[in-house]
Coordinates of C-alpha atoms in Angstrom, one line a residue:
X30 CA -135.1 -30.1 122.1
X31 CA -133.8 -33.5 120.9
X32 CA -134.3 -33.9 116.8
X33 CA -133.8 -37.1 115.0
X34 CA -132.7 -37.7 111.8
X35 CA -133.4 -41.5 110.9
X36 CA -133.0 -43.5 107.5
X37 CA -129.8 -42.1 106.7
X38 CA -126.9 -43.0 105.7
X39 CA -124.0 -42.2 108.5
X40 CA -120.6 -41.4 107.8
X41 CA -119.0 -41.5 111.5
X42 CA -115.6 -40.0 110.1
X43 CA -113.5 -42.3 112.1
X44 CA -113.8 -44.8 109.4
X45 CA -117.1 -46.2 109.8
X46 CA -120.3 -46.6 107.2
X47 CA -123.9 -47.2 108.5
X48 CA -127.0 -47.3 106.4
X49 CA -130.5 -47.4 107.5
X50 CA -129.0 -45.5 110.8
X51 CA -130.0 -42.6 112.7
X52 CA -128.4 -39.6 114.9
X53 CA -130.1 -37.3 117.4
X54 CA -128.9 -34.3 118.0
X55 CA -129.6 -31.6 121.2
X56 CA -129.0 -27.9 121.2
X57 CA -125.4 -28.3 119.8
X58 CA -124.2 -31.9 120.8
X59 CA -124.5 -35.1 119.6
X60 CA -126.3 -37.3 121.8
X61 CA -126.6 -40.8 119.9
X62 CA -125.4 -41.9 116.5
X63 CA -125.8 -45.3 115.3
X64 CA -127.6 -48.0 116.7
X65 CA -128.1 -46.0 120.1
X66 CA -129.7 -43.6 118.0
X67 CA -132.0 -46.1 116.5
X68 CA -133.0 -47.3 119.6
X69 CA -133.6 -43.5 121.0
X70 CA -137.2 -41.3 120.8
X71 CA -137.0 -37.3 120.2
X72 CA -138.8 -34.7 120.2
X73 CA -138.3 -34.5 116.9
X74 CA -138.3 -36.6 114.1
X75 CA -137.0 -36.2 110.4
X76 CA -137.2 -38.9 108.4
X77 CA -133.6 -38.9 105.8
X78 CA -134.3 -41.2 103.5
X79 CA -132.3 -40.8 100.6
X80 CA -130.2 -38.4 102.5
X81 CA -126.3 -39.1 103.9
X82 CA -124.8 -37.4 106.9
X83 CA -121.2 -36.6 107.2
X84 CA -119.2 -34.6 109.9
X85 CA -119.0 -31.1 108.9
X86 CA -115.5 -31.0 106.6
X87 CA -112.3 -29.1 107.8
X88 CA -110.7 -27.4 105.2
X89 CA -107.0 -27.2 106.8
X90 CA -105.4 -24.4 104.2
X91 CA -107.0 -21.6 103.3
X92 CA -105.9 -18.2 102.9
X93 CA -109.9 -16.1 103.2
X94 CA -108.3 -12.9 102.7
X95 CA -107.9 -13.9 99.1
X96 CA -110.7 -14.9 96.5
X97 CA -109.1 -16.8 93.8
X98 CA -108.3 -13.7 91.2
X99 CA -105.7 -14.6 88.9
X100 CA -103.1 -12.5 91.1
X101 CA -103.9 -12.6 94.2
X102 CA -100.8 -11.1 95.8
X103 CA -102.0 -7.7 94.3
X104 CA -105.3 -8.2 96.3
X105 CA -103.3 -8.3 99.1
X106 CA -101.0 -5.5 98.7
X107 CA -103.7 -3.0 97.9
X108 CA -106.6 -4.0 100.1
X109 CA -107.1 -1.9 103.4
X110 CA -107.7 -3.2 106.3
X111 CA -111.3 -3.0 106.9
X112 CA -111.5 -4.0 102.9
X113 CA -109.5 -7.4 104.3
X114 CA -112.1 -8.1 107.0
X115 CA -115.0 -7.8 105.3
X116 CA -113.4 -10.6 102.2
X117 CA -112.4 -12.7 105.5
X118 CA -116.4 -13.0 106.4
X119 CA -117.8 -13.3 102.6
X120 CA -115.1 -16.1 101.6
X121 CA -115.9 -17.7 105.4
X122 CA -119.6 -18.0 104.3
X123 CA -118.7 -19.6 100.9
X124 CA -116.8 -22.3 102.7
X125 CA -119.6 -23.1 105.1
X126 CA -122.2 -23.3 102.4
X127 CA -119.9 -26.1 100.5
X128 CA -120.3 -28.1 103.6
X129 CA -116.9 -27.0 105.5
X130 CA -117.4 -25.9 109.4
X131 CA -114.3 -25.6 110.0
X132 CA -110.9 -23.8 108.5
X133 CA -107.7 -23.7 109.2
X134 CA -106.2 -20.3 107.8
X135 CA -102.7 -20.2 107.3
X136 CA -101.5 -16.9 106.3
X137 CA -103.4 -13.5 106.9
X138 CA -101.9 -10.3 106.9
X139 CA -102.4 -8.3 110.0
X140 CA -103.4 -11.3 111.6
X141 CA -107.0 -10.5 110.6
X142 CA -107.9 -14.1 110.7
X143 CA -107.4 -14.1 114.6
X144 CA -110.0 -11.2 114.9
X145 CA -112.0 -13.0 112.5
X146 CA -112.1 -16.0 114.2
X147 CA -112.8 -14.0 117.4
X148 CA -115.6 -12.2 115.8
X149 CA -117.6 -15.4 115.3
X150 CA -116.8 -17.5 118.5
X151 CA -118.2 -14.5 120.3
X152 CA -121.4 -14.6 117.8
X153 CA -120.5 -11.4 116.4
X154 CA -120.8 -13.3 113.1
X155 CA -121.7 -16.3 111.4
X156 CA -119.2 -18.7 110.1
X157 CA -117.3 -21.4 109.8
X158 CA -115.4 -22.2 113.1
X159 CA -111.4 -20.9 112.4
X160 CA -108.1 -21.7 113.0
X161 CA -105.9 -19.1 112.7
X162 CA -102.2 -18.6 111.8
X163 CA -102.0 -15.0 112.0
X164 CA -99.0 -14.0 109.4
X165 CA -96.5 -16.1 108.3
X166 CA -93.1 -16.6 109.5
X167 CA -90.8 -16.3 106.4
X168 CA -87.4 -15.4 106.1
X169 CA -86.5 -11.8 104.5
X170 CA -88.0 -11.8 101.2
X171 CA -89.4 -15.5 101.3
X172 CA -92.4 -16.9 100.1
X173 CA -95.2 -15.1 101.1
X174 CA -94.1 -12.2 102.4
X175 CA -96.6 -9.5 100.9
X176 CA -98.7 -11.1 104.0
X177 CA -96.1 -12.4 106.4
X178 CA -93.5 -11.6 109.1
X179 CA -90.2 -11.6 107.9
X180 CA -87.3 -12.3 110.5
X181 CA -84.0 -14.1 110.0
X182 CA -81.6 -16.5 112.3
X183 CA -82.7 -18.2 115.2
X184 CA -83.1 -15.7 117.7
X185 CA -85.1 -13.0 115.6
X186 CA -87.0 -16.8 114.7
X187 CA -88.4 -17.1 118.3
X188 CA -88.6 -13.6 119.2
X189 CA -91.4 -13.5 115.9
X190 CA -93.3 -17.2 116.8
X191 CA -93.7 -15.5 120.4
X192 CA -95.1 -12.1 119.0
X193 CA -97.4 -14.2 116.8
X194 CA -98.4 -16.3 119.8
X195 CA -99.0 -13.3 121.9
X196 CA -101.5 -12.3 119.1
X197 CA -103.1 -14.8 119.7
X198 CA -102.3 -17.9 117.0
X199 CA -104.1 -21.0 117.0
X200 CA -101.3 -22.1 115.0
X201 CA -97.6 -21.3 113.7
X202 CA -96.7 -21.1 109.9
X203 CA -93.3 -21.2 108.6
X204 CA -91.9 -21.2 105.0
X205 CA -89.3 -23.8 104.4
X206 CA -89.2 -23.4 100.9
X207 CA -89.8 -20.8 98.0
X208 CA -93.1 -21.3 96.7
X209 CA -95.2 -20.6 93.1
X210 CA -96.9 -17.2 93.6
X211 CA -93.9 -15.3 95.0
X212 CA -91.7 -13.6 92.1
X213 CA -87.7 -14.5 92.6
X214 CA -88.0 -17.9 94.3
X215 CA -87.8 -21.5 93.3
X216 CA -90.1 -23.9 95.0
X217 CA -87.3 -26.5 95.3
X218 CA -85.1 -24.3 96.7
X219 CA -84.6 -24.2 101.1
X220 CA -85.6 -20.8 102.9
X221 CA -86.3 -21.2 106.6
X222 CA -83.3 -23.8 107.9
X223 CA -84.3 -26.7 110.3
X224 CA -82.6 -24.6 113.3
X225 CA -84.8 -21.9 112.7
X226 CA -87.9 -24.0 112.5
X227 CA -87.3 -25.6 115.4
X228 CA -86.9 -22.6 117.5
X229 CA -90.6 -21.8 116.3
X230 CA -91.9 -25.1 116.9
X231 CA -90.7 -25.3 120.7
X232 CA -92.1 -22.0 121.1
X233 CA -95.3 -23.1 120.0
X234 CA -95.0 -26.7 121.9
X235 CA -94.6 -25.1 124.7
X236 CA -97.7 -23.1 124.2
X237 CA -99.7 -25.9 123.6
X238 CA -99.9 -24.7 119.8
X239 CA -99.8 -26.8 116.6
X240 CA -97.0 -25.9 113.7
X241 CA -97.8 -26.0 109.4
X242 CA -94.7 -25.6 107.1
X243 CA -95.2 -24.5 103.6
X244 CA -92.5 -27.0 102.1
X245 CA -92.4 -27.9 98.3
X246 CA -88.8 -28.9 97.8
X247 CA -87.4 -32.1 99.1
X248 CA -84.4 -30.5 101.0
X249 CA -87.0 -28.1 102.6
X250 CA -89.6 -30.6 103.4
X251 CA -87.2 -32.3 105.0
X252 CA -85.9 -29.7 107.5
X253 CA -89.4 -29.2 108.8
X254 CA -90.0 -32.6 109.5
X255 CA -87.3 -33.7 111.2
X256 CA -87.7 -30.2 113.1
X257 CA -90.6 -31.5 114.1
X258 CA -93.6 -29.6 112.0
X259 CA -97.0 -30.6 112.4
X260 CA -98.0 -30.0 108.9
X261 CA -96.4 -30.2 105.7
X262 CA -98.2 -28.0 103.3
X263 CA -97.8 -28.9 99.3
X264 CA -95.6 -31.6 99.6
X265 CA -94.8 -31.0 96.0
X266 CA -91.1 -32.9 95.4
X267 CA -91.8 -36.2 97.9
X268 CA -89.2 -39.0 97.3
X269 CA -89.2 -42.2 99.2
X270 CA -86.6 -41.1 102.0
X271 CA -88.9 -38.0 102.6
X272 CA -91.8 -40.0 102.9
X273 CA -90.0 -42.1 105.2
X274 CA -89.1 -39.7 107.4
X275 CA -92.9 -38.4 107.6
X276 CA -94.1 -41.6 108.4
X277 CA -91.0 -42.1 111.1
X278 CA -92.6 -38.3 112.8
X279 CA -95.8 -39.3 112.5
X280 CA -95.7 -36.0 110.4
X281 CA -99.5 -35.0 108.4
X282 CA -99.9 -34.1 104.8
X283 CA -102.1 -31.3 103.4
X284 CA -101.8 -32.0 99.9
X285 CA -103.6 -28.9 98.3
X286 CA -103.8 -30.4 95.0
X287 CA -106.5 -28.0 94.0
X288 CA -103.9 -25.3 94.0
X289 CA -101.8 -26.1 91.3
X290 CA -104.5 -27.4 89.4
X291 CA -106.7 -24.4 88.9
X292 CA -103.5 -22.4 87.6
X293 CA -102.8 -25.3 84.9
X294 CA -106.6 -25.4 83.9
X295 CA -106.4 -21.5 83.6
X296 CA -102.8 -20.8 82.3
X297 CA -104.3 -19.0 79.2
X298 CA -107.1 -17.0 80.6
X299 CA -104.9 -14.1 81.2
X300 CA -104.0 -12.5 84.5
X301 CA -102.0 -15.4 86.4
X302 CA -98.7 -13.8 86.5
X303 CA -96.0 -15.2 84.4
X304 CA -93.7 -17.0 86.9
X305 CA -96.7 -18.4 88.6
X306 CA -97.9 -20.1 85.6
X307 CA -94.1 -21.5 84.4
X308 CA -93.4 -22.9 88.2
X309 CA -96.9 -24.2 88.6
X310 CA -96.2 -26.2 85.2
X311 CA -93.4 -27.6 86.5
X312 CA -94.5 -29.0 89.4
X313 CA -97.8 -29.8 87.9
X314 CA -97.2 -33.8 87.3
X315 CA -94.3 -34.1 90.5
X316 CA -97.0 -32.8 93.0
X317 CA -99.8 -35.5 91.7
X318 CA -97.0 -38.3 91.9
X319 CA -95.5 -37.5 95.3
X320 CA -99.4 -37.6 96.4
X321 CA -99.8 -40.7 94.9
X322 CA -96.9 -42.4 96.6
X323 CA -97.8 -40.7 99.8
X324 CA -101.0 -42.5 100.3
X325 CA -99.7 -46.2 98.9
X326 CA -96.9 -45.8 101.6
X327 CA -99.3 -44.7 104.5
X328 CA -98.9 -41.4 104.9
X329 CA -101.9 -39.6 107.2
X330 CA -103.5 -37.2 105.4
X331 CA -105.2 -34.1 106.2
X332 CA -107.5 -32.2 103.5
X333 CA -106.7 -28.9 102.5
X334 CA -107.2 -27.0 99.2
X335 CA -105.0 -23.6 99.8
X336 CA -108.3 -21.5 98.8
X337 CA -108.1 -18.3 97.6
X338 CA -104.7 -18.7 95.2
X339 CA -105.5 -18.2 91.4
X340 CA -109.1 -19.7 90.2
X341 CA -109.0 -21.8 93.3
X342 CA -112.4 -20.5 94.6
X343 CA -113.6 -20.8 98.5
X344 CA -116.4 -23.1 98.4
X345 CA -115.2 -25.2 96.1
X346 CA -113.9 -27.5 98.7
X347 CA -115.4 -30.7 96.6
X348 CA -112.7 -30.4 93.9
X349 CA -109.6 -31.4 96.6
X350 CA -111.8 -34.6 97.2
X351 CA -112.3 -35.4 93.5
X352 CA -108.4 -35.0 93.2
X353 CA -107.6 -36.9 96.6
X354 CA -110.1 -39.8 95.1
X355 CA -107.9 -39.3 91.3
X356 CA -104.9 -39.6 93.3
X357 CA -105.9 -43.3 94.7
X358 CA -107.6 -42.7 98.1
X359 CA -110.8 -44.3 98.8
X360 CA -114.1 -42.5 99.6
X361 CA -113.5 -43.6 103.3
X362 CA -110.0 -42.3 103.5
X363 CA -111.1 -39.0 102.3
X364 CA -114.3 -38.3 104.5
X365 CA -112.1 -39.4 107.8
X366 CA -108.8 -36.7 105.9
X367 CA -111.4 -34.0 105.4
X368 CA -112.8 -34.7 108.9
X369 CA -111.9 -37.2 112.2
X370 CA -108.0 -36.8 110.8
X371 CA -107.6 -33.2 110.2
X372 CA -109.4 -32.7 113.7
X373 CA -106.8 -34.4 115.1
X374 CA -104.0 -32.4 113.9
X375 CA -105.5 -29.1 115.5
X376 CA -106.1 -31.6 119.0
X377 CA -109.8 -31.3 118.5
X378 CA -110.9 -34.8 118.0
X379 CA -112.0 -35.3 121.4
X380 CA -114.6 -32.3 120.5
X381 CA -115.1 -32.4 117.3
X382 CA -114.7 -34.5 113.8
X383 CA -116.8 -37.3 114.2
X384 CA -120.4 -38.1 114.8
X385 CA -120.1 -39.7 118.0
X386 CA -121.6 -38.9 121.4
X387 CA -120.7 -35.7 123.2
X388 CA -119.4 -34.0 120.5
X389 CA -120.1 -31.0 118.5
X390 CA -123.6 -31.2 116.0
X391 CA -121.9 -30.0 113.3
X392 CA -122.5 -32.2 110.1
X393 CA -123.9 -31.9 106.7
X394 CA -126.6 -33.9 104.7
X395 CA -125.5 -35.0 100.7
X396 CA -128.5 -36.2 98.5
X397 CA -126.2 -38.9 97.6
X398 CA -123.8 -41.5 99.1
X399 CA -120.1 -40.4 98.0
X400 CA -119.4 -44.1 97.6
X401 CA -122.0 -44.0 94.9
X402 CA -120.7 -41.1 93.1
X403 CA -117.9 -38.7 93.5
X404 CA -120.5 -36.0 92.5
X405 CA -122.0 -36.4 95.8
X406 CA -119.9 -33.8 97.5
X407 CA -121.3 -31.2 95.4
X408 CA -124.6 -32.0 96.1
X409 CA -125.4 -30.9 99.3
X410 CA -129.0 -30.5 101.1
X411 CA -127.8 -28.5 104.4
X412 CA -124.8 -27.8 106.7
X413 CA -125.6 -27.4 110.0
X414 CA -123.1 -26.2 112.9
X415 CA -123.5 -26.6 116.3
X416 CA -126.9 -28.1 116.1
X417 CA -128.2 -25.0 113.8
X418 CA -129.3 -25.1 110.1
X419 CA -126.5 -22.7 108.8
X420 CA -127.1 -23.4 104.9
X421 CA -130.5 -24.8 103.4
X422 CA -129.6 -25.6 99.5
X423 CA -132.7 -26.5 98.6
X424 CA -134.1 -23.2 99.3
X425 CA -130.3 -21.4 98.5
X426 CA -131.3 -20.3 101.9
X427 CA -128.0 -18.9 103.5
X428 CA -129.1 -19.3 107.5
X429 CA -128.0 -16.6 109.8
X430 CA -127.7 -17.8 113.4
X431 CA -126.6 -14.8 115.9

């Protein structure tokens, strides 16, 4: 049955802004938006006055085996398997309620985000559709390797991209620089060389597979790009050859300013380990600059908040917008980042990421226009994905659809 949403305002998420507008929507397609819509009959009509429709968000780095405790590496470490699964589902559904339908999970031990992401494509579960990296590729002792695989050289490289292929990896994450939360490494300081990386990425290019590179240092960020990453993740230490060289690649940026920001704002609370807190500090002010000159110099941009790290809560997706808009991108810029751009990046666009004809019904309604108000992220009246009401908030009505 065809349903109608009219008197909106429409967000298309390829850039464009229509109010008084209308989109119709059939089992789980769009089948008009805009001024087809407006000219189109339903079965069903809702009238959205007051209401604005956006594309259902992409959150492109989160970690849903972690939930934001002050150490989560120790969450990690001790958690059991099954213990892992069940945080995976109850962090999916916090992102979903906050308006995000789709994540891209970048580091997961045992690969549970692939049987996650497995779980609800078949309708096993509800949730947000996923992305998965399975576990990092980190050299020995790197960043991240509580949850990753850790391999050295070139060959050992490849031989670990194809095991994590073979598992079944939407996408391939490598560490090309230390990083906050690990103990013993710098975040400036090189891990994974460009050789290495770009063993990985052919790998994955040749399985049709996208790459993300968790790079922080210049030197590092760097080697990924001109390996030829899809993704770089933090993007702490930018300077103007770096972003250069993006631009030159036609490399994305997932800024995950949230991250370091919640373990500033929390530093004294107690719990954030010690070395977290001194190199989050450090890079506190460089990350907000390199972001800054990122987006003046035209770098694409791709939303991600790196949810789950220290008081850096899923669900919370609104506060990487708030910083994005402190950081000097429009309200426009930001809605096509957090949804026609980041799409594109995991070669989805054509299916998803914008309200336009064909392509998937999954969009959420704010009771305000974001143009308006930053506030309006948080204030959301329903998600739906694929066509189904997934999240009423005006009933804190979590939907269930099997």
């Amino acid at each position: 049955m065809a349903i109608k949403f009219e008197n909106i305002t429409l967000y298309t998420g390829t850039g464009k802004k229509f109010t008084n507008s209308a989109i119709i929507v059939q089992d789980d397609k769009i089948i008009a938006s805009g001024d087809e819509a407006l000219q189109q009959e339903a079965a069903e009509t809702i009238d959205g006055s007051g209401k604005t429709v956006l594309p259902g968000f992409f959150d492109m780095h989160v970690h849903l085996g972690m939930d934001g405790i002050a150490d989560p590496f120790s969450q990690v470490e001790t958690d059991t398997q099954a213990t892992s699964a069940y945080r995976h589902q109850v962090n999916a559904i916090k992102q979903l309620q906050s308006g995000v339908t789709s994540v891209r999970n970048l580091g997961s031990k045992w690969h549970i985000d692939l049987s996650y992401r497995d779980a609800v494509n078949s309708g096993l579960l509800s949730g947000p559709t996923v992305y998965g990296s399975g576990q990092p590729i980190v050299m020995t002792g790197g960043h991240g390797y509580p949850l990753a695989t850790e391999a050295d050289g070139v060959d050992e490289i490849r031989k670990v991209a194809r095991q994590t292929l073979k598992q079944g990896a939407d996408v391939l994450k490598l560490m090309a620089t230390g990083g906050v939360m690990t103990p013993g490494v710098d975040p400036g300081s090189p891990q994974l060389s460009e050789k290495e990386m770009q063993a990985a990425i052919e790998e994955a290019t040749h399985a049709g597979k996208t790459t993300a590179s968790h790079a922080q240092g210049t030197i590092g960020i760097q080697n990924a790009v001109r390996a030829g990453i899809t993704t770089i993740e933090h993007g702490i230490f930018l300077d103007d050859k770096t972003i250069e060289l993006m631009i030159k690649h036609g490399t994305v940026l997932v800024p995950t300013l949230a991250a370091p920001y919640y373990i500033v704002q929390n530093a004294n609370t107690g719990g954030i380990p010690p070395h977290a807190i001194k190199k989050a500090v450090a890079c506190f002010t460089a990350h907000k600059e390199s972001f800054n000159k990122a987006v003046k110099a035209g770098v694409k941009i791709a939303s991600g908040t790196d949810a789950g790290t220290p008081f850096n809560l899923h669900g919370d997706f609104a506060k990487e917008l708030e910083l994005m808009h402190e950081g000097g991108m429009t309200i426009l810029d930001i809605i096509t980042a957090a949804t026609y751009d980041a799409a594109a990046v995991l070669n989805v666009q054509d299916t998803v990421g914008s309200l336009e004809k064909g392509k998937a019904a999954d969009f959420i309604l704010l009771n305000e226009d974001p143009e308006n108000t930053i506030q309006a992220f948080r204030n959301i009246d329903s998600v739906y994905k694929g066509g189904k009401l997934v999240h009423d908030q005006r009933n804190r009505k979590f939907v269930h659809s099997y």
